[in-house]
mmCIF file of C-alpha atoms in Angstrom:
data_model
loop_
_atom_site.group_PDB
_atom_site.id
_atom_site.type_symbol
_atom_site.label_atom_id
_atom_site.label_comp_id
_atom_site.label_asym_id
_atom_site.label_seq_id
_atom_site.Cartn_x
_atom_site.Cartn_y
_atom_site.Cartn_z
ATOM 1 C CA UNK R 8 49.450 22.804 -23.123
ATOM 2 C CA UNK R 9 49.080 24.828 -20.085
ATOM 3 C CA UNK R 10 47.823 27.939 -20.686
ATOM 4 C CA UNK R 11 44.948 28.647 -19.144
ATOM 5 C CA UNK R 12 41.171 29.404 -20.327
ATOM 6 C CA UNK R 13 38.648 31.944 -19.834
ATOM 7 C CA UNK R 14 35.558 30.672 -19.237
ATOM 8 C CA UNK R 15 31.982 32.875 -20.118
ATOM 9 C CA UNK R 16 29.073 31.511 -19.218
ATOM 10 C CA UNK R 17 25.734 33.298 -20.925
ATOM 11 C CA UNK R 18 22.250 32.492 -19.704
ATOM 12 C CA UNK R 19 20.420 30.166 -22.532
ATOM 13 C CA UNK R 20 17.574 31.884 -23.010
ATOM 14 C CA UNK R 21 18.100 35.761 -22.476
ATOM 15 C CA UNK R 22 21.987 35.273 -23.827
ATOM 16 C CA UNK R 23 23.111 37.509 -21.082
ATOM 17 C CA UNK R 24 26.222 36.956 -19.854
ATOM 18 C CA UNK R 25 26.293 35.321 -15.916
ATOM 19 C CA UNK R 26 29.915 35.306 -15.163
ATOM 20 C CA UNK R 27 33.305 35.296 -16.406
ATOM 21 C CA UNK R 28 35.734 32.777 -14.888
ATOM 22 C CA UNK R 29 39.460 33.946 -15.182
ATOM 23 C CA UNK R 30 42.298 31.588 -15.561
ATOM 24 C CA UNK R 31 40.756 27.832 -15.583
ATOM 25 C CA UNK R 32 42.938 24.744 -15.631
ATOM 26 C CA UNK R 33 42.837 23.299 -19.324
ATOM 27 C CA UNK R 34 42.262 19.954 -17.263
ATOM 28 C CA UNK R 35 39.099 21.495 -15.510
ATOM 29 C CA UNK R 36 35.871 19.135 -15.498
ATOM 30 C CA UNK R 37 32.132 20.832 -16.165
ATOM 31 C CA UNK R 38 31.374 19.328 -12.807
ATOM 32 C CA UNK R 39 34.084 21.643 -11.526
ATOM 33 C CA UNK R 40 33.279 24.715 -13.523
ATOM 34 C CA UNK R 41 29.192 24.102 -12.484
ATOM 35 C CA UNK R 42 31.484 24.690 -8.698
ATOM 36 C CA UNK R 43 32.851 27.816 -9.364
ATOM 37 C CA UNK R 44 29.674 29.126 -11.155
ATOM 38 C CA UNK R 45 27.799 27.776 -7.478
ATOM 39 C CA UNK R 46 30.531 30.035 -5.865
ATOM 40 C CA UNK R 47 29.033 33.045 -7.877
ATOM 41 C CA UNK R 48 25.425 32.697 -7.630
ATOM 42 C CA UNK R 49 24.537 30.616 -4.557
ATOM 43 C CA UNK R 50 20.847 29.720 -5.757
ATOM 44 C CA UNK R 51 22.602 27.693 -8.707
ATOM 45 C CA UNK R 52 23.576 24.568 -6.627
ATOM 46 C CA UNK R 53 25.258 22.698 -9.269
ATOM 47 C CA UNK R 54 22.735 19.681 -9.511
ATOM 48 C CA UNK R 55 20.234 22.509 -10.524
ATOM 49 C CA UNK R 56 22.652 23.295 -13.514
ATOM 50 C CA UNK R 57 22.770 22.407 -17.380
ATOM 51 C CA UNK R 58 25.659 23.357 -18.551
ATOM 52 C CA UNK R 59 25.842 23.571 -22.800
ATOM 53 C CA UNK R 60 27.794 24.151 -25.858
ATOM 54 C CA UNK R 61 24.935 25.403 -27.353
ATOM 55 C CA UNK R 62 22.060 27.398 -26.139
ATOM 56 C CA UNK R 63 19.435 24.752 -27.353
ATOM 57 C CA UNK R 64 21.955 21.596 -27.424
ATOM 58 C CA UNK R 65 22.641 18.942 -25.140
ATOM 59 C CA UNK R 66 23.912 19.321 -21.224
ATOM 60 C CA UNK R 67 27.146 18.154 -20.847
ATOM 61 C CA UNK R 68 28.332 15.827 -18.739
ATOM 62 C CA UNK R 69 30.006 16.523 -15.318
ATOM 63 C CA UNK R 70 33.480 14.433 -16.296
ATOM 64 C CA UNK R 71 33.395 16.289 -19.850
ATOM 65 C CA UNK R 72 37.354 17.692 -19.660
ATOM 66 C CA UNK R 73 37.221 21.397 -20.817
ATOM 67 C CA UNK R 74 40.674 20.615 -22.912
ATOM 68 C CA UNK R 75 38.999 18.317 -25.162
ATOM 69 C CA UNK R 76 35.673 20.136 -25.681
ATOM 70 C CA UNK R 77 35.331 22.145 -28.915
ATOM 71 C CA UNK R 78 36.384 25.408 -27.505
ATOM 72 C CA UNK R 79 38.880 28.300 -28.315
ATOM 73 C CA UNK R 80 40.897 29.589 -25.079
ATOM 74 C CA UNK R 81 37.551 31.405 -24.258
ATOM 75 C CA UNK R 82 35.346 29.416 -24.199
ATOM 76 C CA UNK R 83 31.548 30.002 -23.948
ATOM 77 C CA UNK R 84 28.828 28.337 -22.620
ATOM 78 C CA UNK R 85 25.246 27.997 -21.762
ATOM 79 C CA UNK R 86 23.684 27.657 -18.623
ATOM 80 C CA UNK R 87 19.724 26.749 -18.240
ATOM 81 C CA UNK R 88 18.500 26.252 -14.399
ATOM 82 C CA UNK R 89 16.731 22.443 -13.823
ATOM 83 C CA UNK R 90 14.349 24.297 -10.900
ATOM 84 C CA UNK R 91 14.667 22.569 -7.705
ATOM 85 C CA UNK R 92 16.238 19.588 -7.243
ATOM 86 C CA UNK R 93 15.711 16.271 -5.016
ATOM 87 C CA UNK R 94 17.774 13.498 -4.688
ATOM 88 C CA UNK R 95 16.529 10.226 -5.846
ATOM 89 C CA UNK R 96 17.129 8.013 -2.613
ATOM 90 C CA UNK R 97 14.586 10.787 -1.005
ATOM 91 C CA UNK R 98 11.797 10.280 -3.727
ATOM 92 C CA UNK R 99 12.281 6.598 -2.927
ATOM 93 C CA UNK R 100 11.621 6.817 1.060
ATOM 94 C CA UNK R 101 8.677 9.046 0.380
ATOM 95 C CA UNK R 102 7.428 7.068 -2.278
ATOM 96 C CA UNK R 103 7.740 3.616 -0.517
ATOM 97 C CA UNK R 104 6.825 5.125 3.057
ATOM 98 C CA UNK R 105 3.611 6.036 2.028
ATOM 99 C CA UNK R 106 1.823 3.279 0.699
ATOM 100 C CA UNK R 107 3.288 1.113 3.794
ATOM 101 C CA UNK R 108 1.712 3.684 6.324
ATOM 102 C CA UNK R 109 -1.193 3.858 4.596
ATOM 103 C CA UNK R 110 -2.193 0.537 3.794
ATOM 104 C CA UNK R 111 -1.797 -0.037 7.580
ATOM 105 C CA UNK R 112 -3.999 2.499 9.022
ATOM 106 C CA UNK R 113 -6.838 0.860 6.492
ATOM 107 C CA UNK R 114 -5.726 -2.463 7.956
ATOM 108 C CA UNK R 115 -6.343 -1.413 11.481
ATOM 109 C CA UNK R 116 -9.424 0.650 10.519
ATOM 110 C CA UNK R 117 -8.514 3.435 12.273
ATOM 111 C CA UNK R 118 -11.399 5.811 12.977
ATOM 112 C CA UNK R 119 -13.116 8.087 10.248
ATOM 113 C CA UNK R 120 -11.885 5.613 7.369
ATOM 114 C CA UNK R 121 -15.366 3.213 8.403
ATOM 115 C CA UNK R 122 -18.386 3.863 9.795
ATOM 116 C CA UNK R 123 -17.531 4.324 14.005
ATOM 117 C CA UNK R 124 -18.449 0.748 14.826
ATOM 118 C CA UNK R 125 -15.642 -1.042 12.966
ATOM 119 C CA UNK R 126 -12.697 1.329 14.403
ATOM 120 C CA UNK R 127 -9.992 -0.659 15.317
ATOM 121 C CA UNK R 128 -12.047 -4.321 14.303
ATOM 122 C CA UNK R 129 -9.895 -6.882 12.679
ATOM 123 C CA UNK R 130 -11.265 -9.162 9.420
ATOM 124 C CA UNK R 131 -12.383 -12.522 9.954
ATOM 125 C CA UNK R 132 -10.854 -13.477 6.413
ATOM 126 C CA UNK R 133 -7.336 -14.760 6.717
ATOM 127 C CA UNK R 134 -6.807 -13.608 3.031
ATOM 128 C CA UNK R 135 -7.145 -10.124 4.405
ATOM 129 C CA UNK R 136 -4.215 -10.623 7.153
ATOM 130 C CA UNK R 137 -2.104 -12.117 4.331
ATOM 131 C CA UNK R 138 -2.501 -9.368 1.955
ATOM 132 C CA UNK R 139 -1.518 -7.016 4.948
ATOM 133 C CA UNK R 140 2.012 -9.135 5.173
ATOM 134 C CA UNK R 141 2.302 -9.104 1.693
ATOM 135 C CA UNK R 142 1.483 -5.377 0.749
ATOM 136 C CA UNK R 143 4.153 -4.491 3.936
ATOM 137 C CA UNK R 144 6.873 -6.979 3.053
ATOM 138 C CA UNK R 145 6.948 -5.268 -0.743
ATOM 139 C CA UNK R 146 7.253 -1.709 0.657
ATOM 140 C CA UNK R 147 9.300 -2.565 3.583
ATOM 141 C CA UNK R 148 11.620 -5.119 0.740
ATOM 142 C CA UNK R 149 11.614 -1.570 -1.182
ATOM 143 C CA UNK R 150 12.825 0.457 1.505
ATOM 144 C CA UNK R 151 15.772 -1.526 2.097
ATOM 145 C CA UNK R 152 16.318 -2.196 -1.303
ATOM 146 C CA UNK R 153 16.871 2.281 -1.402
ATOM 147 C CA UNK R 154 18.937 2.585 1.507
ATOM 148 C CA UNK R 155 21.608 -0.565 0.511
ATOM 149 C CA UNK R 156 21.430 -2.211 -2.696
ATOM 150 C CA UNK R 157 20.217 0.644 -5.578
ATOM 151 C CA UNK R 158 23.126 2.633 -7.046
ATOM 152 C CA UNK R 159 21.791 5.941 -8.667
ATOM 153 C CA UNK R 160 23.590 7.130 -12.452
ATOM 154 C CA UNK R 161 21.789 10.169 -11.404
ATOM 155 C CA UNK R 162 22.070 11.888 -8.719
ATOM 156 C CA UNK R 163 19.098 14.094 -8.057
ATOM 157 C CA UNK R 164 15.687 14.794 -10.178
ATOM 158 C CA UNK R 165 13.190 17.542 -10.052
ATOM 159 C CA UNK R 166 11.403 18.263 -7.337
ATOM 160 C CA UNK R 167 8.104 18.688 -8.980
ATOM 161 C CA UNK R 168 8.308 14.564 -9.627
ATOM 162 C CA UNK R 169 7.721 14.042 -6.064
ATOM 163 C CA UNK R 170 4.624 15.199 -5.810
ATOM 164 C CA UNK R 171 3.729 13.219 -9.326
ATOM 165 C CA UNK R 172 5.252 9.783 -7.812
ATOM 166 C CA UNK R 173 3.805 9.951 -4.312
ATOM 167 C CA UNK R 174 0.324 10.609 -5.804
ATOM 168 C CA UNK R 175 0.258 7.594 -7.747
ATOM 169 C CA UNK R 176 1.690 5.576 -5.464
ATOM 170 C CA UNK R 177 -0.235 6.600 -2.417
ATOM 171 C CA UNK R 178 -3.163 6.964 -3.967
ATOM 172 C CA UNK R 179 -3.332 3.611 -5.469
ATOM 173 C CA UNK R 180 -2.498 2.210 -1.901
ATOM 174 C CA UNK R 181 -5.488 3.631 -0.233
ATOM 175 C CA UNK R 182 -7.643 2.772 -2.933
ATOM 176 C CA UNK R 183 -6.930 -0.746 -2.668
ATOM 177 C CA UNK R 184 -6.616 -0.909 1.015
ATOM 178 C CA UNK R 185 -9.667 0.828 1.346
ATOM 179 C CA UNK R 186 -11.804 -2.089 -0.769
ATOM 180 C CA UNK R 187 -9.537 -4.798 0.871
ATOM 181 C CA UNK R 188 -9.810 -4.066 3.998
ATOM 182 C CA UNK R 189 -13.522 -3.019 3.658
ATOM 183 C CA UNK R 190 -15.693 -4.458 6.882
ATOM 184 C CA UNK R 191 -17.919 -5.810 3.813
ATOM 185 C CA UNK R 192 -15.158 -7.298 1.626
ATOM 186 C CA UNK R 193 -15.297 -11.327 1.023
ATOM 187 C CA UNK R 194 -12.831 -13.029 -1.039
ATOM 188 C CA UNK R 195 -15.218 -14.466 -3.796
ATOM 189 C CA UNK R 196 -16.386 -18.171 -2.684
ATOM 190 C CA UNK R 197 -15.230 -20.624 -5.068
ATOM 191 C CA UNK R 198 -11.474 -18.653 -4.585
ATOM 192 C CA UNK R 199 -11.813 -19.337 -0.820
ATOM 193 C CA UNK R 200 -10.066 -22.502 -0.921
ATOM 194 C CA UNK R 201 -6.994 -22.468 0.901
ATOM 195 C CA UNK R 202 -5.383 -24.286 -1.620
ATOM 196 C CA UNK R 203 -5.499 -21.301 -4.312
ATOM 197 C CA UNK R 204 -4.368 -18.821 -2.000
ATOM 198 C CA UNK R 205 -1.437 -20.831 -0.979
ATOM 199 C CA UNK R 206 -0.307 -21.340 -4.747
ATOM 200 C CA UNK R 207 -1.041 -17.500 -5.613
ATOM 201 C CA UNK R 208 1.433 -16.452 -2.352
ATOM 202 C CA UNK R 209 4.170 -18.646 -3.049
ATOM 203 C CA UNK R 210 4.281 -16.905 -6.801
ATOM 204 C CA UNK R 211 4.502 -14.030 -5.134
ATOM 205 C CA UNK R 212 6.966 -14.555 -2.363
ATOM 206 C CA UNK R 213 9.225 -16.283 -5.703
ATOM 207 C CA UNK R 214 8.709 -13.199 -7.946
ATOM 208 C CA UNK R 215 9.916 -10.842 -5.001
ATOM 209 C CA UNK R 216 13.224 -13.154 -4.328
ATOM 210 C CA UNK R 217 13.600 -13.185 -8.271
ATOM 211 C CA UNK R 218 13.226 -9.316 -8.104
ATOM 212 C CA UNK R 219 15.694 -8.713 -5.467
ATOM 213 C CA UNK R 220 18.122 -11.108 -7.416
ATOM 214 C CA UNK R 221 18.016 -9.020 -10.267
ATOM 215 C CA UNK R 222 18.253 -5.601 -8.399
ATOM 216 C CA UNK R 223 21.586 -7.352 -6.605
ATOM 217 C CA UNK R 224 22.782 -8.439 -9.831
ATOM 218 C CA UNK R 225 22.353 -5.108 -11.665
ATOM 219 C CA UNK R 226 24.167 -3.279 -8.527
ATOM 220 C CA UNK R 227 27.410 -6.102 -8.657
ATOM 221 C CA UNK R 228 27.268 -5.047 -12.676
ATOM 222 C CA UNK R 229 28.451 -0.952 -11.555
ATOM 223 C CA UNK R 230 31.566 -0.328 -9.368
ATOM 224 C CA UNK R 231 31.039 2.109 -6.913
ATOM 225 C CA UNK R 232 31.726 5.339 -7.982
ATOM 226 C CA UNK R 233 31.435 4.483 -11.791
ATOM 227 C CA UNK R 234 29.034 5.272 -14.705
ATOM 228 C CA UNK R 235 30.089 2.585 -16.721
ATOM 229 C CA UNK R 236 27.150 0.231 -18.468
ATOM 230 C CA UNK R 237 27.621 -3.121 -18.787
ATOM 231 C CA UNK R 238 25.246 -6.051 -20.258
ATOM 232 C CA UNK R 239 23.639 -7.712 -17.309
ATOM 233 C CA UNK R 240 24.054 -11.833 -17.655
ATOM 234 C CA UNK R 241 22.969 -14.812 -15.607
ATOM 235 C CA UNK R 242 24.774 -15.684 -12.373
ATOM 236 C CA UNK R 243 25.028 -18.072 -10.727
ATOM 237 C CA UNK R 244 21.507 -17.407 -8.915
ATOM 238 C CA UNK R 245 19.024 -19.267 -10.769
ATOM 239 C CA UNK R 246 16.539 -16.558 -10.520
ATOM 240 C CA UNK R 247 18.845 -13.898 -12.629
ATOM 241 C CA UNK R 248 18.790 -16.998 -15.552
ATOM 242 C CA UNK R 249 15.431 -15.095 -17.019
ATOM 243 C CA UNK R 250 18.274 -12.524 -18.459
ATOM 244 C CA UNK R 251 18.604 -15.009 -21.190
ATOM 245 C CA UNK R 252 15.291 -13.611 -22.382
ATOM 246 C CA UNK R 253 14.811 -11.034 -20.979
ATOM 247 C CA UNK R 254 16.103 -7.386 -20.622
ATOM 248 C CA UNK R 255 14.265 -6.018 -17.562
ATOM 249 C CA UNK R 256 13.565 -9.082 -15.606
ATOM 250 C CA UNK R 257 13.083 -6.414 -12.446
ATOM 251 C CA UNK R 258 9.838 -5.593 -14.249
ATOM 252 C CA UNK R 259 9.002 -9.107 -15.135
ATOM 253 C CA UNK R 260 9.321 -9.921 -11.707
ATOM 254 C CA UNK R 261 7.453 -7.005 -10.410
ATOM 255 C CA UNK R 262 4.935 -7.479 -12.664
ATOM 256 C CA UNK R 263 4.673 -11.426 -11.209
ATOM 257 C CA UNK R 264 4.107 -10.293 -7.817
ATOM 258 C CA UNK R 265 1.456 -7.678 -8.453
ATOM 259 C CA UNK R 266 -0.279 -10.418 -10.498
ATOM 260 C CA UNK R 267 -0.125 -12.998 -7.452
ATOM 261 C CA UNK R 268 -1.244 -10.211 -5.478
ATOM 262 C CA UNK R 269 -4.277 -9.501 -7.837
ATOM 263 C CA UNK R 270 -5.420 -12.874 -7.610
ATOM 264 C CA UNK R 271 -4.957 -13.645 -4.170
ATOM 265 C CA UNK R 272 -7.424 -10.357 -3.710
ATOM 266 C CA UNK R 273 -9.399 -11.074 -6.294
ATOM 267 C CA UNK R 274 -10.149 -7.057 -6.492
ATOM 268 C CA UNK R 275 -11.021 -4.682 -9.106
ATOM 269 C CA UNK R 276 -9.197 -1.823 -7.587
ATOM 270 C CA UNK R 277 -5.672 -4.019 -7.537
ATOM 271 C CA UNK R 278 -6.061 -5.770 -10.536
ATOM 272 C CA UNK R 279 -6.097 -1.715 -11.514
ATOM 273 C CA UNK R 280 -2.868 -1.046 -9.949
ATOM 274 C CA UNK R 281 -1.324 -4.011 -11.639
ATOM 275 C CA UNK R 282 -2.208 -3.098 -15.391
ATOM 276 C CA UNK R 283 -1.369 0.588 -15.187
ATOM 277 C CA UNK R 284 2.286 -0.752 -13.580
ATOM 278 C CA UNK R 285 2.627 -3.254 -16.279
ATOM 279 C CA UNK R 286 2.009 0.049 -19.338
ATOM 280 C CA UNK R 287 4.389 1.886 -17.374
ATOM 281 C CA UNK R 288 7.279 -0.786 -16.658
ATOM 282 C CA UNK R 289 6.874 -1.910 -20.130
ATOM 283 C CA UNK R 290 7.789 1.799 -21.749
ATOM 284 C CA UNK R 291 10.288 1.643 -19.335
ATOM 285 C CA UNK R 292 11.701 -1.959 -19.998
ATOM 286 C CA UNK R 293 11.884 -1.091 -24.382
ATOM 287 C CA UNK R 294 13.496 2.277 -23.399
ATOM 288 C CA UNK R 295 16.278 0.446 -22.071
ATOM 289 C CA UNK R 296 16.094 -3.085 -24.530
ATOM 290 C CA UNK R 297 16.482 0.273 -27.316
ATOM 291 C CA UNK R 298 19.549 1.886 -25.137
ATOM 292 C CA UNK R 299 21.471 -1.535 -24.996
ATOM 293 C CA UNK R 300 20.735 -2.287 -28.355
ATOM 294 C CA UNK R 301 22.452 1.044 -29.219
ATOM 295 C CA UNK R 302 24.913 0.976 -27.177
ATOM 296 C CA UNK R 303 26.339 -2.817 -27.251
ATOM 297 C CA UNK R 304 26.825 -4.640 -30.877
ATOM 298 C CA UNK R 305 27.369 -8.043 -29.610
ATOM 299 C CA UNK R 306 23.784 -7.619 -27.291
ATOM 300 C CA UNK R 307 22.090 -11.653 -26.929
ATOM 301 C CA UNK R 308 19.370 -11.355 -30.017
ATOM 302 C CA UNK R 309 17.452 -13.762 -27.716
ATOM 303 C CA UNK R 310 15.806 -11.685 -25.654
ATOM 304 C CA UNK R 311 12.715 -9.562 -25.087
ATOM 305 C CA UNK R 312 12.191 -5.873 -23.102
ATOM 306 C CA UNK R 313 9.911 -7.514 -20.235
ATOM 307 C CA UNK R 314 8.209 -10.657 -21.506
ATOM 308 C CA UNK R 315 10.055 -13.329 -23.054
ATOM 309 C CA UNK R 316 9.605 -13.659 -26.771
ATOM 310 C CA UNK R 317 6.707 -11.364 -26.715
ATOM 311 C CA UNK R 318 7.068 -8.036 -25.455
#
C-alpha cells in the first residue's frame, strides 16, 4: 500500500483542470491536499476551498484520508472557491462590540443623537441606568464568552455574513437605545414600582448565569482539538438541569433574559428585538433537536428544541 497517487484537481464549474499534484502520500488528508493546492494558487487560502468528489456533490471534510476515498491512483477532484473568508471569533467581537458602543453613546446622549440641550444629560429614571448595566453586562458577558469559553466546529464563514450580522445587531441596539434613552421616555406608571423592576432584573441576571452554564457545559462536552458530538446532560450545576427538557437551553435562556429585559423597559422597540430573536433561535434550536435526533439513537425522548414540552 504505498504507492503513491496523482492528484487532478478540475475547477467545478468550467471543468478545467487547476493543477496536477505528482506523487501524494496514500495517507494524505484533504486538509493537506487544500495545502498544496494553496501552494499553487495563493488567492485559494484553503478555508476559501471546497474540495469534492463530484462537481455538484458534497465538500469533503479536511480529515477525509485520500486512501479510503473512492478513488483510482489518480484521483480527481473538484474545487469550488467559498469567496472570502472570516473567522468566526472576529464576527463575534464585531458583532458584540457594536451594540455595547452604541447603546452607550445613546446612554450618554452624546451630541447630534438629541436635540443640543440634552447632550451629555443623564435620566432621572433609575430604570434607565439599570437597563444601561444590563444591556452592557450582556454584550460585555458575550465578549468574554468569544475570547475564552466558545469552541468553533468551524473555523471561518463568509465574509459577506458580517455585514448581515452586524446590521441586525447594531441596528436593533440603536433602535432601542434610542427610545430608551429618549429625554422623553417614562417607564409606564403603574410599572414604576420598584418592586416589579426588582423581580423582572433578578430573572434576568438568573437567565444570564443559566446561559453561561450551558455555554460552559457545551464547551466541557468537546476536547480541544476535536470534532466529536456528544449529547449534552445535566451537571452538577443546577442551572444545566433544564437539559432534561430541553435541547438548546442557551436559547431558552437567552430568550429569558431578553424577556426580563422587555419588561423591565416596557418598550415597543425591545419587545421587537426579543420576538424576532426568539423566530430565529427557535429555527436554530429544531435544526439541532433534528441533527441529534439523527445522529444519536438512544437521544432522551423527553425533551423539546427550546421550550419544554412545547416547542
Amino acid at each position: 500500500q504505498d504507492h503513491h497517487f496523482g492528484v487532478e484537481i478540475l475547477d467545478a464549474k468550467t471543468k478545467d483542470k487547476l493543477c496536477f499534484l505528482d506523487k501524494v502520500e496514500p495517507n494524505a488528508t484533504i486538509g493537506e491536499i487544500k495545502s498544496m493546492f494553496h501552494k499553487s494558487h495563493p488567492q485559494f487560502y484553503p478555508a476559501r476551498q471546497s474540495i469534492r468528489l463530484d462537481p455538484k456533490g458534497k465538500s469533503l471534510k479536511d480529515e477525509d484520508v485520500l486512501q479510503h476515498l473512492p478513488v483510482g491512483t489518480t484521483a480527481t477532484f473538484y474545487f469550488r472557491d467559498l469567496g472570502a473568508q472570516i473567522s468566526w471569533v472576529t464576527v463575534f467581537l464585531t458583532e458584540y462590540t457594536g451594540p455595547l458602543v452604541i447603546y452607550l453613546l445613546f446612554y450618554f446622549r452624546v451630541p447630534f443623537i438629541y436635540a443640543p440641550k440634552y447632550d451629555f444629560t443623564t435620566s432621572k429614571h433609575w430604570v434607565v441606568h439599570l437597563a444601561c448595566m444590563c444591556h452592557s453586562f450582556h454584550y460585555v458577558k458575550r465578549l468574554l464568552e468569544t475570547l475564552f469559553v466558545h469552541r468553533f466546529s468551524h473555523g471561518t464563514m463568509p465574509l459577506r455574513n458580517i455585514f448581515k450580522n452586524c446590521s441586525y445587531y447594531w441596528g436593533f441596539a440603536a433602535w432601542m437605545a434610542y427610545y430608551i434613552n429618549h429625554p422623553l421616555y417614562t417607564p409606564p406608571s403603574e410599572f414604576t414600582n420598584i418592586q416589579f423592576i426588582l423581580v423582572t432584573l433578578e430573572f434576568f441576571n438568573f437567565c444570564q448565569i443559566g446561559n453561561l452554564s450551558i455555554h460552559i457545559a457545551l464547551r466541557n462536552l468537546r476536547p480541544p482539538g476535536s470534532k466529536t458530538r456528544k449529547i449534552p446532560y445535566p451537571t452538577k450545576n443546577p442551572f444545566t438541569w433544564i437539559f432534561v427538557l430541553v435541547s438548546c437551553p442557551n436559547y431558552t435562556y437567552e430568550l429569558g433574559s431578553w424577556l426580563g429585559f422587555t419588561l423591565m423597559t416596557q418598550c415597543l422597540p425591545v419587545a421587537f428585538f426579543t420576538l424576532v430573536g426568539f423566530i430565529q433561535m427557535t429555527v436554530w434550536a429544531k435544526g439541532k433537536h433534528r441533527s441529534y435526533l439523527k445522529e444519536f439513537r438512544d437521544y432522551p425522548p423527553l425533551r423539546s428544541p427550546i421550550l419544554p414540552f412545547v416547542l
